[in-house]
Amino acid sequence: QVQLVESGGGFVQSGGSLRLSCAASGSPAMMKIMTMGWYRQAPGKPRELIASITHDGIADYVDLVRGRFTISRDSPKNTVYLQMNSLKPEDTAIYYCNARILTQNFWGQGTQVTVSS
């Protein structure tokens, strides 16, 4: 089992920045094969994958956040980050950390990000 603990959500003004953190529990062997991702879900919308990073550091982004958000991974600390810059009100959502090992998925508790105009 993998447990994910998120932090860093909150309220921010439009144009501001936040950094989300997700600490993952698990063995070193599990970390080596774990793909991490950040999802978000706005009211009335499906949960959306916005960024992911593989165990070997390959990152990908959805177009809406590319250039503004950066996902990174600190493998020794078993932690993944989402640096969010130039935040917009439309970024307001619950953000979820996700870990995938083969076909298994694990989720964080979700953290609210609210961007005011």
JSON list of C-alpha atoms in Angstrom, two decimals:
[
{"chain": "A", "resi": 1, "resn": "GLN", "atom": "CA", "xyz": [0.00, 0.00, 0.00]},
{"chain": "A", "resi": 2, "resn": "VAL", "atom": "CA", "xyz": [1.02, 3.55, -0.73]},
{"chain": "A", "resi": 3, "resn": "GLN", "atom": "CA", "xyz": [-0.07, 6.52, 1.33]},
{"chain": "A", "resi": 4, "resn": "LEU", "atom": "CA", "xyz": [0.07, 10.04, -0.03]},
{"chain": "A", "resi": 5, "resn": "VAL", "atom": "CA", "xyz": [0.14, 13.13, 2.15]},
{"chain": "A", "resi": 6, "resn": "GLU", "atom": "CA", "xyz": [-0.47, 16.45, 0.45]},
{"chain": "A", "resi": 7, "resn": "SER", "atom": "CA", "xyz": [0.23, 19.98, 1.57]},
{"chain": "A", "resi": 8, "resn": "GLY", "atom": "CA", "xyz": [0.45, 23.46, 0.14]},
{"chain": "A", "resi": 9, "resn": "GLY", "atom": "CA", "xyz": [-3.08, 24.23, -0.95]},
{"chain": "A", "resi": 10, "resn": "GLY", "atom": "CA", "xyz": [-4.84, 27.39, 0.04]},
{"chain": "A", "resi": 11, "resn": "PHE", "atom": "CA", "xyz": [-6.00, 30.76, -1.15]},
{"chain": "A", "resi": 12, "resn": "VAL", "atom": "CA", "xyz": [-4.03, 32.90, -3.53]},
{"chain": "A", "resi": 13, "resn": "GLN", "atom": "CA", "xyz": [-4.64, 35.96, -5.63]},
{"chain": "A", "resi": 14, "resn": "SER", "atom": "CA", "xyz": [-4.71, 35.81, -9.40]},
{"chain": "A", "resi": 15, "resn": "GLY", "atom": "CA", "xyz": [-1.17, 35.87, -10.73]},
{"chain": "A", "resi": 16, "resn": "GLY", "atom": "CA", "xyz": [0.25, 34.41, -7.57]},
{"chain": "A", "resi": 17, "resn": "SER", "atom": "CA", "xyz": [2.02, 31.15, -6.91]},
{"chain": "A", "resi": 18, "resn": "LEU", "atom": "CA", "xyz": [1.62, 28.05, -4.82]},
{"chain": "A", "resi": 19, "resn": "ARG", "atom": "CA", "xyz": [3.69, 24.94, -4.42]},
{"chain": "A", "resi": 20, "resn": "LEU", "atom": "CA", "xyz": [1.93, 21.69, -3.67]},
{"chain": "A", "resi": 21, "resn": "SER", "atom": "CA", "xyz": [3.80, 18.84, -2.06]},
{"chain": "A", "resi": 22, "resn": "CYS", "atom": "CA", "xyz": [2.95, 15.17, -1.98]},
{"chain": "A", "resi": 23, "resn": "ALA", "atom": "CA", "xyz": [4.90, 12.85, 0.25]},
{"chain": "A", "resi": 24, "resn": "ALA", "atom": "CA", "xyz": [4.57, 9.21, -0.70]},
{"chain": "A", "resi": 25, "resn": "SER", "atom": "CA", "xyz": [5.16, 6.29, 1.58]},
{"chain": "A", "resi": 26, "resn": "GLY", "atom": "CA", "xyz": [6.52, 3.02, 0.28]},
{"chain": "A", "resi": 27, "resn": "SER", "atom": "CA", "xyz": [9.63, 0.99, -0.17]},
{"chain": "A", "resi": 28, "resn": "PRO", "atom": "CA", "xyz": [12.52, 2.21, -2.30]},
{"chain": "A", "resi": 29, "resn": "ALA", "atom": "CA", "xyz": [11.72, -0.53, -4.79]},
{"chain": "A", "resi": 30, "resn": "MET", "atom": "CA", "xyz": [8.18, 0.78, -5.14]},
{"chain": "A", "resi": 31, "resn": "MET", "atom": "CA", "xyz": [9.42, 4.33, -5.62]},
{"chain": "A", "resi": 32, "resn": "LYS", "atom": "CA", "xyz": [11.58, 3.22, -8.52]},
{"chain": "A", "resi": 33, "resn": "ILE", "atom": "CA", "xyz": [8.57, 2.11, -10.54]},
{"chain": "A", "resi": 34, "resn": "MET", "atom": "CA", "xyz": [6.06, 4.71, -9.39]},
{"chain": "A", "resi": 35, "resn": "THR", "atom": "CA", "xyz": [4.60, 7.28, -11.74]},
{"chain": "A", "resi": 36, "resn": "MET", "atom": "CA", "xyz": [3.32, 10.36, -9.94]},
{"chain": "A", "resi": 37, "resn": "GLY", "atom": "CA", "xyz": [0.64, 12.72, -11.13]},
{"chain": "A", "resi": 38, "resn": "TRP", "atom": "CA", "xyz": [-1.41, 15.70, -10.14]},
{"chain": "A", "resi": 39, "resn": "TYR", "atom": "CA", "xyz": [-5.11, 15.81, -10.90]},
{"chain": "A", "resi": 40, "resn": "ARG", "atom": "CA", "xyz": [-7.65, 18.49, -10.27]},
{"chain": "A", "resi": 41, "resn": "GLN", "atom": "CA", "xyz": [-11.40, 18.57, -10.14]},
{"chain": "A", "resi": 42, "resn": "ALA", "atom": "CA", "xyz": [-13.49, 21.69, -10.40]},
{"chain": "A", "resi": 43, "resn": "PRO", "atom": "CA", "xyz": [-17.18, 21.72, -9.46]},
{"chain": "A", "resi": 44, "resn": "GLY", "atom": "CA", "xyz": [-19.29, 20.02, -12.09]},
{"chain": "A", "resi": 45, "resn": "LYS", "atom": "CA", "xyz": [-16.30, 18.78, -14.03]},
{"chain": "A", "resi": 46, "resn": "PRO", "atom": "CA", "xyz": [-14.52, 15.43, -14.20]},
{"chain": "A", "resi": 47, "resn": "ARG", "atom": "CA", "xyz": [-11.22, 14.86, -12.51]},
{"chain": "A", "resi": 48, "resn": "GLU", "atom": "CA", "xyz": [-8.48, 15.91, -14.87]},
{"chain": "A", "resi": 49, "resn": "LEU", "atom": "CA", "xyz": [-4.87, 14.85, -15.07]},
{"chain": "A", "resi": 50, "resn": "ILE", "atom": "CA", "xyz": [-2.80, 18.01, -15.37]},
{"chain": "A", "resi": 51, "resn": "ALA", "atom": "CA", "xyz": [0.77, 16.84, -14.82]},
{"chain": "A", "resi": 52, "resn": "SER", "atom": "CA", "xyz": [2.69, 13.62, -14.43]},
{"chain": "A", "resi": 53, "resn": "ILE", "atom": "CA", "xyz": [6.24, 12.51, -13.94]},
{"chain": "A", "resi": 54, "resn": "THR", "atom": "CA", "xyz": [7.70, 9.07, -14.34]},
{"chain": "A", "resi": 55, "resn": "HIS", "atom": "CA", "xyz": [10.18, 7.38, -12.06]},
{"chain": "A", "resi": 56, "resn": "ASP", "atom": "CA", "xyz": [12.97, 8.43, -14.40]},
{"chain": "A", "resi": 57, "resn": "GLY", "atom": "CA", "xyz": [11.89, 12.07, -14.46]},
{"chain": "A", "resi": 58, "resn": "ILE", "atom": "CA", "xyz": [9.92, 12.37, -17.69]},
{"chain": "A", "resi": 59, "resn": "ALA", "atom": "CA", "xyz": [7.26, 15.03, -17.19]},
{"chain": "A", "resi": 60, "resn": "ASP", "atom": "CA", "xyz": [4.12, 15.80, -19.14]},
{"chain": "A", "resi": 61, "resn": "TYR", "atom": "CA", "xyz": [1.46, 18.49, -18.85]},
{"chain": "A", "resi": 62, "resn": "VAL", "atom": "CA", "xyz": [-1.98, 19.29, -20.09]},
{"chain": "A", "resi": 63, "resn": "ASP", "atom": "CA", "xyz": [-2.05, 22.32, -22.39]},
{"chain": "A", "resi": 64, "resn": "LEU", "atom": "CA", "xyz": [-3.93, 24.49, -19.91]},
{"chain": "A", "resi": 65, "resn": "VAL", "atom": "CA", "xyz": [-1.07, 24.42, -17.42]},
{"chain": "A", "resi": 66, "resn": "ARG", "atom": "CA", "xyz": [1.96, 23.92, -19.62]},
{"chain": "A", "resi": 67, "resn": "GLY", "atom": "CA", "xyz": [4.40, 26.76, -19.12]},
{"chain": "A", "resi": 68, "resn": "ARG", "atom": "CA", "xyz": [2.84, 27.79, -15.83]},
{"chain": "A", "resi": 69, "resn": "PHE", "atom": "CA", "xyz": [3.05, 24.62, -13.74]},
{"chain": "A", "resi": 70, "resn": "THR", "atom": "CA", "xyz": [6.11, 22.51, -13.10]},
{"chain": "A", "resi": 71, "resn": "ILE", "atom": "CA", "xyz": [6.08, 19.02, -11.69]},
{"chain": "A", "resi": 72, "resn": "SER", "atom": "CA", "xyz": [9.22, 17.75, -10.06]},
{"chain": "A", "resi": 73, "resn": "ARG", "atom": "CA", "xyz": [10.31, 14.78, -8.05]},
{"chain": "A", "resi": 74, "resn": "ASP", "atom": "CA", "xyz": [12.69, 14.36, -5.15]},
{"chain": "A", "resi": 75, "resn": "SER", "atom": "CA", "xyz": [13.23, 10.64, -5.15]},
{"chain": "A", "resi": 76, "resn": "PRO", "atom": "CA", "xyz": [15.34, 10.40, -1.97]},
{"chain": "A", "resi": 77, "resn": "LYS", "atom": "CA", "xyz": [12.52, 12.15, -0.10]},
{"chain": "A", "resi": 78, "resn": "ASN", "atom": "CA", "xyz": [9.77, 10.24, -1.92]},
{"chain": "A", "resi": 79, "resn": "THR", "atom": "CA", "xyz": [8.13, 13.56, -2.63]},
{"chain": "A", "resi": 80, "resn": "VAL", "atom": "CA", "xyz": [6.60, 15.10, -5.72]},
{"chain": "A", "resi": 81, "resn": "TYR", "atom": "CA", "xyz": [5.95, 18.81, -6.11]},
{"chain": "A", "resi": 82, "resn": "LEU", "atom": "CA", "xyz": [3.73, 20.95, -8.25]},
{"chain": "A", "resi": 83, "resn": "GLN", "atom": "CA", "xyz": [4.97, 24.50, -8.60]},
{"chain": "A", "resi": 84, "resn": "MET", "atom": "CA", "xyz": [2.07, 26.63, -9.81]},
{"chain": "A", "resi": 85, "resn": "ASN", "atom": "CA", "xyz": [2.82, 30.08, -11.15]},
{"chain": "A", "resi": 86, "resn": "SER", "atom": "CA", "xyz": [0.66, 32.71, -12.81]},
{"chain": "A", "resi": 87, "resn": "LEU", "atom": "CA", "xyz": [-2.41, 31.23, -11.21]},
{"chain": "A", "resi": 88, "resn": "LYS", "atom": "CA", "xyz": [-5.80, 32.06, -12.67]},
{"chain": "A", "resi": 89, "resn": "PRO", "atom": "CA", "xyz": [-9.28, 31.84, -11.19]},
{"chain": "A", "resi": 90, "resn": "GLU", "atom": "CA", "xyz": [-9.99, 28.95, -13.53]},
{"chain": "A", "resi": 91, "resn": "ASP", "atom": "CA", "xyz": [-7.28, 26.99, -11.74]},
{"chain": "A", "resi": 92, "resn": "THR", "atom": "CA", "xyz": [-9.56, 26.84, -8.72]},
{"chain": "A", "resi": 93, "resn": "ALA", "atom": "CA", "xyz": [-10.18, 23.18, -7.95]},
{"chain": "A", "resi": 94, "resn": "ILE", "atom": "CA", "xyz": [-9.45, 20.38, -5.57]},
{"chain": "A", "resi": 95, "resn": "TYR", "atom": "CA", "xyz": [-6.01, 19.05, -6.40]},
{"chain": "A", "resi": 96, "resn": "TYR", "atom": "CA", "xyz": [-5.22, 15.39, -5.91]},
{"chain": "A", "resi": 97, "resn": "CYS", "atom": "CA", "xyz": [-1.90, 13.64, -5.80]},
{"chain": "A", "resi": 98, "resn": "ASN", "atom": "CA", "xyz": [-1.83, 10.30, -7.57]},
{"chain": "A", "resi": 99, "resn": "ALA", "atom": "CA", "xyz": [0.62, 7.44, -7.59]},
{"chain": "A", "resi": 100, "resn": "ARG", "atom": "CA", "xyz": [0.49, 4.67, -10.12]},
{"chain": "A", "resi": 101, "resn": "ILE", "atom": "CA", "xyz": [2.34, 1.39, -9.90]},
{"chain": "A", "resi": 102, "resn": "LEU", "atom": "CA", "xyz": [1.58, -0.80, -12.88]},
{"chain": "A", "resi": 103, "resn": "THR", "atom": "CA", "xyz": [-2.24, -0.84, -12.88]},
{"chain": "A", "resi": 104, "resn": "GLN", "atom": "CA", "xyz": [-2.71, 0.19, -9.25]},
{"chain": "A", "resi": 105, "resn": "ASN", "atom": "CA", "xyz": [-3.64, 3.74, -8.36]},
{"chain": "A", "resi": 106, "resn": "PHE", "atom": "CA", "xyz": [-3.31, 5.52, -5.04]},
{"chain": "A", "resi": 107, "resn": "TRP", "atom": "CA", "xyz": [-4.74, 8.90, -4.14]},
{"chain": "A", "resi": 108, "resn": "GLY", "atom": "CA", "xyz": [-4.07, 11.68, -1.72]},
{"chain": "A", "resi": 109, "resn": "GLN", "atom": "CA", "xyz": [-6.82, 13.28, 0.29]},
{"chain": "A", "resi": 110, "resn": "GLY", "atom": "CA", "xyz": [-7.10, 16.29, -1.98]},
{"chain": "A", "resi": 111, "resn": "THR", "atom": "CA", "xyz": [-6.26, 19.88, -1.23]},
{"chain": "A", "resi": 112, "resn": "GLN", "atom": "CA", "xyz": [-8.30, 22.92, -2.16]},
{"chain": "A", "resi": 113, "resn": "VAL", "atom": "CA", "xyz": [-6.72, 25.59, -4.30]},
{"chain": "A", "resi": 114, "resn": "THR", "atom": "CA", "xyz": [-8.72, 28.77, -4.62]},
{"chain": "A", "resi": 115, "resn": "VAL", "atom": "CA", "xyz": [-7.57, 31.59, -6.86]},
{"chain": "A", "resi": 116, "resn": "SER", "atom": "CA", "xyz": [-9.31, 34.92, -6.51]},
{"chain": "A", "resi": 117, "resn": "SER", "atom": "CA", "xyz": [-9.44, 37.66, -9.09]}
]
